[in-house]
Short mmCIF file of C-alpha atoms in Angstrom, two decimals:
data_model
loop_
_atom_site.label_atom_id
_atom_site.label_comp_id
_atom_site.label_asym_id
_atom_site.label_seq_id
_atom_site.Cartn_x
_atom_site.Cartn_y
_atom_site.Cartn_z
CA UNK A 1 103.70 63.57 111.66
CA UNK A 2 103.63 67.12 110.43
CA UNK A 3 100.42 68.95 112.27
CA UNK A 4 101.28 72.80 112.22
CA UNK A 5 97.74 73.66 113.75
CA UNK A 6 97.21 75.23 117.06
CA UNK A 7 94.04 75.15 118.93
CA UNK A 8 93.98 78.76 119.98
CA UNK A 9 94.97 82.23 119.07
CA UNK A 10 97.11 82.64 122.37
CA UNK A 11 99.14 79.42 121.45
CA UNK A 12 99.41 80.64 118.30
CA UNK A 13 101.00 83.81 118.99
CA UNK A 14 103.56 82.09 122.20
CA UNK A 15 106.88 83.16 121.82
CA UNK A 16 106.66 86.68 120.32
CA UNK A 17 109.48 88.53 121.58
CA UNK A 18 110.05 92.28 122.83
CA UNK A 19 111.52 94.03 120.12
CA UNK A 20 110.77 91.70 117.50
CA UNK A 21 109.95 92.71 113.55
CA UNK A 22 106.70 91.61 112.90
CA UNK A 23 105.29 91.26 109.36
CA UNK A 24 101.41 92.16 109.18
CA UNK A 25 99.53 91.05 106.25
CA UNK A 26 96.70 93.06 104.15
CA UNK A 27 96.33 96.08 102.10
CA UNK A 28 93.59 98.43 103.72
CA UNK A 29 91.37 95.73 105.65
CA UNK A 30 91.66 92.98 103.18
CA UNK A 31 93.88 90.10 103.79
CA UNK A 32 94.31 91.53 107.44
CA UNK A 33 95.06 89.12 110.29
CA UNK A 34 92.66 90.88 111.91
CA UNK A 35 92.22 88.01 115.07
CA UNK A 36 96.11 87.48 115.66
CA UNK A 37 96.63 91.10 115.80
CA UNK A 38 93.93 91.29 118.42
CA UNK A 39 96.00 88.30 120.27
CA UNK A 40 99.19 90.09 119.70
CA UNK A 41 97.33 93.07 121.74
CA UNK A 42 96.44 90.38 124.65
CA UNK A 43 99.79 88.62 124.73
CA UNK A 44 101.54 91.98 125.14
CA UNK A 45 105.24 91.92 123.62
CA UNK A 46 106.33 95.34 123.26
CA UNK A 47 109.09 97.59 121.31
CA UNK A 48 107.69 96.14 118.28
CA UNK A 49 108.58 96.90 114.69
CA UNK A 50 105.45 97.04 112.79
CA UNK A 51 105.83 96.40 108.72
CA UNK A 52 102.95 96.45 106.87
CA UNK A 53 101.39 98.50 103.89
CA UNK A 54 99.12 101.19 105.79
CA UNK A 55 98.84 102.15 109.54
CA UNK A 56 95.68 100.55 109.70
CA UNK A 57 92.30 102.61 110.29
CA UNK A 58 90.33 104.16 113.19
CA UNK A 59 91.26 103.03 117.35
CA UNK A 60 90.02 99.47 117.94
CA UNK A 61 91.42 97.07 116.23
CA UNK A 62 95.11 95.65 114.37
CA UNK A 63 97.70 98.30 114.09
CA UNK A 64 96.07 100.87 116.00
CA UNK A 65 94.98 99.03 118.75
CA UNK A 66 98.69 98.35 119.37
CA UNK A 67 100.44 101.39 118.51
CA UNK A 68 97.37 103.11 121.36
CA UNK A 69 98.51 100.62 123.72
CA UNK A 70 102.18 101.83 123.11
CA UNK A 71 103.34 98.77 122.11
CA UNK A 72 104.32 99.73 118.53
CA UNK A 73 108.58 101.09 118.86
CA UNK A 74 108.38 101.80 114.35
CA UNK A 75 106.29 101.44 111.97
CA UNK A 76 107.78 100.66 108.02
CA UNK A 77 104.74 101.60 105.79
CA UNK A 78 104.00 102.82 102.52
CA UNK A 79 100.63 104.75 102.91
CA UNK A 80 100.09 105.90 106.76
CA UNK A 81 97.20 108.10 106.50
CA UNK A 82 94.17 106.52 107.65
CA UNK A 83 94.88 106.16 111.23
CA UNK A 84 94.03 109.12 113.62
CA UNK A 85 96.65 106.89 116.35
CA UNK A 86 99.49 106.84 113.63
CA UNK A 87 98.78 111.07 113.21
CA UNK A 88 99.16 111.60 116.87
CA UNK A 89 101.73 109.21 118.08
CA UNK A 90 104.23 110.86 115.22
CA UNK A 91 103.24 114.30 115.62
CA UNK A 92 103.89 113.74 119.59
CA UNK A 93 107.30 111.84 118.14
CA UNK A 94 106.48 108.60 119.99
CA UNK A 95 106.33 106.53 116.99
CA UNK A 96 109.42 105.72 114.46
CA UNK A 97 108.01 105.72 110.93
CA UNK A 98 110.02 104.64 107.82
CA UNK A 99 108.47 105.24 104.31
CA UNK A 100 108.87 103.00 101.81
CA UNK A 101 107.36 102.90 98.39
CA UNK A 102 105.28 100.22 97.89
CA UNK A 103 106.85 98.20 95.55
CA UNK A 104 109.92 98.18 97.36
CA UNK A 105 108.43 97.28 100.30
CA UNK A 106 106.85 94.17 98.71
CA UNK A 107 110.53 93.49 96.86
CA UNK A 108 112.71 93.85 99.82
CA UNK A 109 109.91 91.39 102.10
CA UNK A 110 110.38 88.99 98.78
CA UNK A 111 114.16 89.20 99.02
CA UNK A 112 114.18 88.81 102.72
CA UNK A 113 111.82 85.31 101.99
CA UNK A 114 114.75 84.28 98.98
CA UNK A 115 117.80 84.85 100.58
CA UNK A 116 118.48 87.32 98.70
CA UNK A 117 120.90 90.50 100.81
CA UNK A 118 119.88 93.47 98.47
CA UNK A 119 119.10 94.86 95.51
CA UNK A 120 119.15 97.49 92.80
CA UNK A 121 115.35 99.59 92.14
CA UNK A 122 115.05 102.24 89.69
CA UNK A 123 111.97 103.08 92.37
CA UNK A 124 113.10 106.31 94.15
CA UNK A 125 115.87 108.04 92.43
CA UNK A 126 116.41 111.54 92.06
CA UNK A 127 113.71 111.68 95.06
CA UNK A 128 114.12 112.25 98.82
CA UNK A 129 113.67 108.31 98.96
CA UNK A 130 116.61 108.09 97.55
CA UNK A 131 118.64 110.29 99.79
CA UNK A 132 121.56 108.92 101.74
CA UNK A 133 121.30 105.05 99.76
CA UNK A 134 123.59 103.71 97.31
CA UNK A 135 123.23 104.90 93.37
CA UNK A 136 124.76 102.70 90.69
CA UNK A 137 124.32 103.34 86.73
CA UNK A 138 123.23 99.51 84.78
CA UNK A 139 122.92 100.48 80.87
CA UNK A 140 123.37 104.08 81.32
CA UNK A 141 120.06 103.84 84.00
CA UNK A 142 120.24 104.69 87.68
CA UNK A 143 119.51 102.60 90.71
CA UNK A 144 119.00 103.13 93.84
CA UNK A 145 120.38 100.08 96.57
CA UNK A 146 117.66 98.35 98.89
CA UNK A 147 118.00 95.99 101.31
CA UNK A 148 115.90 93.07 102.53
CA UNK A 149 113.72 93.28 105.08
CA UNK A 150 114.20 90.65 107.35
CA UNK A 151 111.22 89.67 109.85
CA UNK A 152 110.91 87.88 113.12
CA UNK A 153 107.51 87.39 112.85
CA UNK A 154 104.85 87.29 110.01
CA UNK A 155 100.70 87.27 110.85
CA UNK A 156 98.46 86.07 107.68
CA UNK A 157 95.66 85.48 106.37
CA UNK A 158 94.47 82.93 104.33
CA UNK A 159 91.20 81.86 103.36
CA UNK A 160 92.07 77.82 103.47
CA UNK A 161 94.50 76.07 105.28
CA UNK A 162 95.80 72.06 105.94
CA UNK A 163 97.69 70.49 108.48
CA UNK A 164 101.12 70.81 106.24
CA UNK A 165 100.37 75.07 106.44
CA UNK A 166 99.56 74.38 102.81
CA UNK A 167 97.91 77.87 101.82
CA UNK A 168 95.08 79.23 99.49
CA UNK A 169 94.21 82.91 99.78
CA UNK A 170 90.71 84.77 98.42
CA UNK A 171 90.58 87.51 95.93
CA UNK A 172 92.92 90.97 96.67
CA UNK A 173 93.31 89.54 100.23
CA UNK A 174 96.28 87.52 98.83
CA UNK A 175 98.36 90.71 98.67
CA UNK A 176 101.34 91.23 101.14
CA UNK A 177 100.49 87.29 102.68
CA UNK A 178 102.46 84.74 100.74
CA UNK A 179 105.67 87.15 100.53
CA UNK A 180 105.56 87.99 104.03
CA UNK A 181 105.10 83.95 104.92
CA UNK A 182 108.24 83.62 103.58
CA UNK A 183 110.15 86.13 104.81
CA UNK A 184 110.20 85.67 108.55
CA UNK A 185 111.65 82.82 110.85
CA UNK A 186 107.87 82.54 112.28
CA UNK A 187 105.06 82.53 110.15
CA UNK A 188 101.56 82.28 111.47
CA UNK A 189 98.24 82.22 110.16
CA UNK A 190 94.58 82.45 110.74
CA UNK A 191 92.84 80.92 108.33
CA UNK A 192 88.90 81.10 107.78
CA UNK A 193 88.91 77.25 106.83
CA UNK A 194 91.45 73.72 107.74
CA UNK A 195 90.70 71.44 105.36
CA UNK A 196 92.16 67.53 105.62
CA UNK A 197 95.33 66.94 103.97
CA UNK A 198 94.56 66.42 100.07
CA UNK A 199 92.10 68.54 100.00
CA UNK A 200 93.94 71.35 98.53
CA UNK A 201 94.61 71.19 95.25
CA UNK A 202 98.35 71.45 94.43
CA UNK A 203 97.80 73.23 91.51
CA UNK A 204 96.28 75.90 93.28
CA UNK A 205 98.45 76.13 96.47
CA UNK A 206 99.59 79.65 96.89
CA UNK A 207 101.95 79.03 99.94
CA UNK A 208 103.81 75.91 100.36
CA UNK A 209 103.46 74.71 104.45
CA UNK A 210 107.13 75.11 103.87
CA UNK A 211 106.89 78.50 104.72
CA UNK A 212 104.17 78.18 107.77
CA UNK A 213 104.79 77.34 110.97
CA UNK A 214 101.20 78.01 112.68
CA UNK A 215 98.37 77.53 111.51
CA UNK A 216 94.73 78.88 113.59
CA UNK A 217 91.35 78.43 112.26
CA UNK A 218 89.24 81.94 112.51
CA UNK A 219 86.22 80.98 110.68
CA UNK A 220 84.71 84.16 108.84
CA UNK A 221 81.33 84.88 108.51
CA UNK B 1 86.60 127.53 77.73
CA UNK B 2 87.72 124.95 80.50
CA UNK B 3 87.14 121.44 80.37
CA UNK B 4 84.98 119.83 83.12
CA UNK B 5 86.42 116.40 84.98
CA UNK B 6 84.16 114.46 82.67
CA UNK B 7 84.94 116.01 79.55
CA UNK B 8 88.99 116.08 80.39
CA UNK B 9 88.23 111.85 81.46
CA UNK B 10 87.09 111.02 78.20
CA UNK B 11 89.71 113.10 76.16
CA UNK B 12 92.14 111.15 78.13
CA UNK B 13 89.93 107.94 77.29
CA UNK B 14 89.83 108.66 73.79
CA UNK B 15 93.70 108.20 73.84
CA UNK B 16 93.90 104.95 75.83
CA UNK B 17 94.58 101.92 72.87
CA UNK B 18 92.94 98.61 72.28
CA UNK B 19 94.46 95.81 74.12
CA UNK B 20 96.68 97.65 76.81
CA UNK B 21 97.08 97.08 80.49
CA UNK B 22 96.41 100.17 82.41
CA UNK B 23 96.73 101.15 85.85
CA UNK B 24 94.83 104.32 86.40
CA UNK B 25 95.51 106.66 89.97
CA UNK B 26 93.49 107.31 92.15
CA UNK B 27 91.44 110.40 91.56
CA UNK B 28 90.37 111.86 88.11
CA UNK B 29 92.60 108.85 86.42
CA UNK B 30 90.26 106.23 87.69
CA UNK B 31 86.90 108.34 86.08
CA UNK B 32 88.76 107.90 82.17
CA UNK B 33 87.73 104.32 82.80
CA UNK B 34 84.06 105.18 82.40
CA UNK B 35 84.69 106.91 79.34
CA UNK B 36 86.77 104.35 77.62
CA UNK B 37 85.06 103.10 74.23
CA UNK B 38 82.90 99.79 74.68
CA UNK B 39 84.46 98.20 71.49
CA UNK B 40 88.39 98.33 73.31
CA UNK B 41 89.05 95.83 75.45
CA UNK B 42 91.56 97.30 77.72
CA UNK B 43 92.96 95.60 80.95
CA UNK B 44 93.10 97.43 84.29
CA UNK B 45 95.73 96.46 86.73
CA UNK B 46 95.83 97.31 90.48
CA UNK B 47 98.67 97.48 92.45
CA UNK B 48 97.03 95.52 95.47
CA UNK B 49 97.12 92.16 93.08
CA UNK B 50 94.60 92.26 90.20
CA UNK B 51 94.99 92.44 86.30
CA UNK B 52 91.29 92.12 84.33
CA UNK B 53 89.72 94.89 87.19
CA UNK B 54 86.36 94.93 86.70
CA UNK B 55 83.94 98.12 87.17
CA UNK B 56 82.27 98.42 90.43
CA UNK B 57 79.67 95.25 92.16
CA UNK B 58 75.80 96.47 92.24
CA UNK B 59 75.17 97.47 95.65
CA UNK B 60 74.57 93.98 98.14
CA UNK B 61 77.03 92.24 95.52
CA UNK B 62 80.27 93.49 97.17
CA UNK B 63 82.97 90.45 97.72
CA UNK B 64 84.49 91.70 100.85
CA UNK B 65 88.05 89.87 99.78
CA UNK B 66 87.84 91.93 96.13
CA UNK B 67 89.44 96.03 96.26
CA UNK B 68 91.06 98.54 94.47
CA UNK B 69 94.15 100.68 94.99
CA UNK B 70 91.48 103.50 96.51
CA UNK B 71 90.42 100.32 99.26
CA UNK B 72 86.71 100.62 96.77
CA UNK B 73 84.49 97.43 96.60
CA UNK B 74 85.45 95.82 92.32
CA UNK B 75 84.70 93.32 90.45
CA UNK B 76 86.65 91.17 87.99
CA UNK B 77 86.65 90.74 84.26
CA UNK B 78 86.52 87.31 82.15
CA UNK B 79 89.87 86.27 82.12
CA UNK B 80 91.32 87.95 84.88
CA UNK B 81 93.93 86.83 87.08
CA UNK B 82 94.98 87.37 90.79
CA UNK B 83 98.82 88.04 91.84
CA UNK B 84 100.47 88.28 94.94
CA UNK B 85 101.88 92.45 95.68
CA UNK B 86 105.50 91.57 94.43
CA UNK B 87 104.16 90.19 90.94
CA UNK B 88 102.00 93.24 91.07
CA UNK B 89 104.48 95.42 91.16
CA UNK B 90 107.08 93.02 89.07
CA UNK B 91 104.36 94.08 86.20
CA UNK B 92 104.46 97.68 87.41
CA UNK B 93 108.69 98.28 87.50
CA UNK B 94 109.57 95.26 84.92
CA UNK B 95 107.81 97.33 81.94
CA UNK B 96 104.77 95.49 81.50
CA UNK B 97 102.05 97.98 82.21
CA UNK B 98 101.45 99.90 78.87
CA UNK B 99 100.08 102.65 80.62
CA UNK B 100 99.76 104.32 83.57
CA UNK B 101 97.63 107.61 84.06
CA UNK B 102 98.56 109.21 87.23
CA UNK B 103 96.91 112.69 88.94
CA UNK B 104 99.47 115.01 89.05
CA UNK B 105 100.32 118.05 91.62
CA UNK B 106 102.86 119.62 89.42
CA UNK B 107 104.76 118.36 86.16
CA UNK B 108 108.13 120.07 85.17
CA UNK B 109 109.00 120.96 81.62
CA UNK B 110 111.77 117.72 81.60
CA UNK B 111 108.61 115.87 82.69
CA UNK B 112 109.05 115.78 86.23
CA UNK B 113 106.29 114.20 88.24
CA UNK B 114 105.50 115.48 91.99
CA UNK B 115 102.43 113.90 93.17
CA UNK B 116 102.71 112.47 96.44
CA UNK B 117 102.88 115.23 99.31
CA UNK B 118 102.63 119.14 99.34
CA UNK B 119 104.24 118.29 103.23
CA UNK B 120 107.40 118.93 104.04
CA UNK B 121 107.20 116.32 106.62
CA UNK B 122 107.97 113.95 104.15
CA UNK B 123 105.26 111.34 105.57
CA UNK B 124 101.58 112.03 104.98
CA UNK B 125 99.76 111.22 103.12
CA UNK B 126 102.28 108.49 102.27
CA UNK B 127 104.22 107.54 98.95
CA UNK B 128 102.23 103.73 97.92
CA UNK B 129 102.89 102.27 94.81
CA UNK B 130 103.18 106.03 93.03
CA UNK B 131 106.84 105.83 92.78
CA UNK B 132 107.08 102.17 91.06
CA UNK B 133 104.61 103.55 88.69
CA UNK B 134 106.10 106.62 87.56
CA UNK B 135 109.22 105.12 86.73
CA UNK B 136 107.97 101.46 85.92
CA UNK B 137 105.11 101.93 83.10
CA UNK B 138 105.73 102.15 79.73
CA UNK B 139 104.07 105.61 79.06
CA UNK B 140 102.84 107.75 82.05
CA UNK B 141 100.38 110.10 81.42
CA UNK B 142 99.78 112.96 83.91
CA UNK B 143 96.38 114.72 84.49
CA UNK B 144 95.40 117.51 86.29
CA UNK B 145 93.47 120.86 86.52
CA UNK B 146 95.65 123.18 84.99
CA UNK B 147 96.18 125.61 87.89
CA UNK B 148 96.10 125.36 91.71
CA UNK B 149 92.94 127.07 93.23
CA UNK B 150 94.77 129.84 93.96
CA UNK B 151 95.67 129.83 90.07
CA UNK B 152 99.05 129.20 90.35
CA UNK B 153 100.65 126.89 87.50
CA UNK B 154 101.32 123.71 88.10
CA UNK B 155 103.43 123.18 84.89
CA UNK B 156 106.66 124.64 85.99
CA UNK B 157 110.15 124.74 84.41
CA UNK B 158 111.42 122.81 88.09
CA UNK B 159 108.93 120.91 90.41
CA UNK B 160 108.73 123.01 93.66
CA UNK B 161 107.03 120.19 95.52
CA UNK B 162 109.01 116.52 96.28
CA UNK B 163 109.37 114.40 93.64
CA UNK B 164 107.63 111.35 92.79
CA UNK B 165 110.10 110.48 89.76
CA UNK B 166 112.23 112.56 87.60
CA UNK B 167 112.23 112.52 83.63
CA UNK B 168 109.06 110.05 84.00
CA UNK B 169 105.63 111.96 82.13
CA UNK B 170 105.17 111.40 78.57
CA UNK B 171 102.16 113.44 77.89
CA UNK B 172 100.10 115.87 80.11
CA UNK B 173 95.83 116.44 79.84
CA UNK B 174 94.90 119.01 81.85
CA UNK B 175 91.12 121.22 81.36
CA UNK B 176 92.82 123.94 79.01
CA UNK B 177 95.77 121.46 76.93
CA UNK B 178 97.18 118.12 75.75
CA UNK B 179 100.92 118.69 76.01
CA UNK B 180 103.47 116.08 75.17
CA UNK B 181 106.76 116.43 77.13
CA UNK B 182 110.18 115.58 74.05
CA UNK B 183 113.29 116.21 73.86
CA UNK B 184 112.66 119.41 72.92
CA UNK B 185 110.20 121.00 75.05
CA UNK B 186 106.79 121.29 76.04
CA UNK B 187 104.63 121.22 72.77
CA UNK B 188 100.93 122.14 73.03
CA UNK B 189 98.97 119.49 70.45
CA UNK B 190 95.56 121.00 71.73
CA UNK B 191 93.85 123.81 73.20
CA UNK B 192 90.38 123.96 74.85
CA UNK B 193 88.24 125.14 72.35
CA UNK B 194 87.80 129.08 72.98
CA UNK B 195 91.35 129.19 75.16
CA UNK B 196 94.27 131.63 72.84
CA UNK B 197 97.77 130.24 73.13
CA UNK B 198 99.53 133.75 74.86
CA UNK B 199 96.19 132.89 77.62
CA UNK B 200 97.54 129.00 77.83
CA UNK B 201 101.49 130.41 77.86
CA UNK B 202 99.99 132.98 80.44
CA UNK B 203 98.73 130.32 82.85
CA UNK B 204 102.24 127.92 82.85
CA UNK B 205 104.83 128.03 84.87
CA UNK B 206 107.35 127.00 81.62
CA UNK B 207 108.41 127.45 77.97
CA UNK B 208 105.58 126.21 75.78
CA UNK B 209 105.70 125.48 71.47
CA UNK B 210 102.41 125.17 69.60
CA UNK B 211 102.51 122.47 67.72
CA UNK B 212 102.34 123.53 64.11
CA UNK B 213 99.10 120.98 63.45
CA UNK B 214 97.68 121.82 66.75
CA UNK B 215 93.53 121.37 66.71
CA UNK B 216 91.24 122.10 69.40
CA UNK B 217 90.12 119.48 72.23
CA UNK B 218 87.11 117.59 70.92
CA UNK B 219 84.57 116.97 73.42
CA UNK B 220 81.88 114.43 72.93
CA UNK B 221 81.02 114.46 76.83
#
């Protein structure tokens, strides 16, 4: 039998490694595995890689709870401002950042899920983005060469969940989730509801349990 | 004369067709919205996932799980759709967005587009989904204030600022001029009403050609 659900946030998040890439899900506070990160605090790996779209906001909670409790090595963002932690950990040069616009963010997480290596962007040319990566000319256009962004680990949110890691998401919080399930060799998710198997329509399944592994119900209110 | 925000918003609004997707910046570009005609039905896209953006919820209607590009509280329209970030942007980069209005820092005379950072730092406040947009829409339209508060031009023959995208801006609205970027130049089609064309030439930092069937800017805000 295929049961992917765990009974607790600390059993969902056994395993993480020092060092590892970890894939965090949301765009501002929406769609943010806001619980898991928490656990990720408690459970304590460090020399993390952080990807995600911003830095996260304010000193209590996700991203800057963890990069204030030093266990953020880099951060691979598009939009950093927003966190008074991120501003003084890199101005102090204790925090790696790499920028990365946001659409090639999202494509090289995609690739990473599709087994795809690389690929060609007309996002960033002829800007510093640009600067020491591949150019190549397709129909007299230029390209700039990106590569995927393989993940260790990848923390979502869904709004319902089954026993397969079948997943539905709600409104904008859909975002970076069902790209970054796919992308890492660990997927885990809190999800505000677990529904019995058959419950979910198939039509409207967003992520196929193919690409969960865990799945924790975090009701919200 | 100068043109206030609101009167420069629904110039640019006056512009914006029937039936095209639009993804308006963050800044003055998201105000055009309110000046849009009732009688076009034009569909906003934002890059966190939604095409068929609504205007903003009455207050104590907010769905938590529903933003904008800005992280604001929206709504959606009849018929609209939610997409995960790499579709979002696969709309953005494959062509599909007619439009895209974009604030601008400075704008060169080749059409240029620096919008992102006056740091040298290269980080803050971060790039997002500028970059896909500049060189993914269809048209990009760039507005602005004419001048810096200082009242230095921020049309220039060579962007002094980092890039966002080279060769990208198809048209620039700013509170004195509509100037389309060709092949040929910067070509003023209109003036604020009041402004002389040696005071508009005064006040840029490039080469600029008066259209031969220029008019001046009609307000109606």
């Amino acid at each position: 039998m295929m049961d992917k659900r765990v009974a607790s946030i600390a059993e969902a998040l056994s395993g993480v490694r020092d060092g590892a890439v970890v894939l965090v899900g949301g765009f501002g506070a929406v769609g943010q595995p806001n619980m898991l990160m928490d656990g990720l605090a408690e459970q304590g790996a460090r020399e993390l890689t952080i990807v995600a779209n911003n830095a996260g906001w304010g000193r209590e909670t996700g991203i800057p709870r963890l990069m204030g409790l030093g266990r953020v090595r880099k951060i691979v963002c598009s939009f950093p401002k927003g966190s008074v932690i991120f501003d003084e950990l890199f101005r102090a040069g204790k925090l790696e950042v790499e920028l990365v616009p946001q659409g090639t963010l999202a494509e090289r997480i995609r690739a990473a899920g599709a087994g795809i290596p690389a690929f060609y962007t007309p996002t960033g040319v002829g800007t510093r983005m640009g600067e020491g990566k591949e150019v190549r000319e397709f129909a007299g256009r230029s390209f700039l060469l990106e590569q995927a962004l393989q993940a260790d680990v990848a923390l979502i949110e869904a709004w319902r969940a089954d026993r397969w890691g079948n997943l539905t998401y709600r409104g904008s919080g859909r975002n970076f989730n069902p790209i970054m399930a796919m992308a890492a060799r660990l997927t885990i998710v809190q999800a505000h509801d677990v529904v019995e198997l058959g419950e979910l329509d198939p039509e409207i399944v967003v992520t196929p349990g193919i690409f969960v592994d865990r799945v924790v119900r975090v009701a919200r209110e | 004369m100068t043109l206030t925000r609101e009167q420069l918003a629904a110039r640019v609004a006056a512009d914006v067709p029937d039936g095209a997707f639009v993804n308006l910046g963050i800044g003055l570009p998201t105000l055009v919205a309110n000046f849009v005609p009732a009688d076009r039905e034009v569909i906003y896209h934002s890059e966190n996932g939604i095409l068929g953006m609504g205007p903003a919820p009455k207050k104590g209607e907010e769905n938590p799980d529903l933003i904008n590009a800005s992280k604001q509280y929206v709504t959606l329209m009849p018929g609209a759709a939610i997409v995960h970030h790499t579709d979002a942007f696969a709309m953005i980069r494959g062509g599909h967005i007619d439009l895209a209005l974009l604030g601008a820092l400075q704008v060169s005379a080749t059409g240029d587009l620096a919008n992102w950072t006056t740091s040298p730092n290269l980080l803050m406040p971060g790039v997002g989904g500028g970059m896909d947009l500049a060189v993914g829409a269809a048209r990009v339209w760039a507005l602005m204030e004419h001048n810096t508060r200082d009242g230095q031009p921020k049309i220039l023959e060579c962007c002094t600022l980092p890039l966002t995208a080279a060769r990208v801006v198809d048209r620039i609205y700013t509170n004195l001029a509509v100037i389309d970027v060709t092949e040929d130049g910067l070509v003023v089609r209109e003036m604020a009403p009041g402004l002389d064309f040696a005071e508009l030439q005064r006040r840029t930092g490039a080469t600029l050609t008066l259209a031969n069937d220029w008019r001046a800017i009609g307000l109606s805000a």
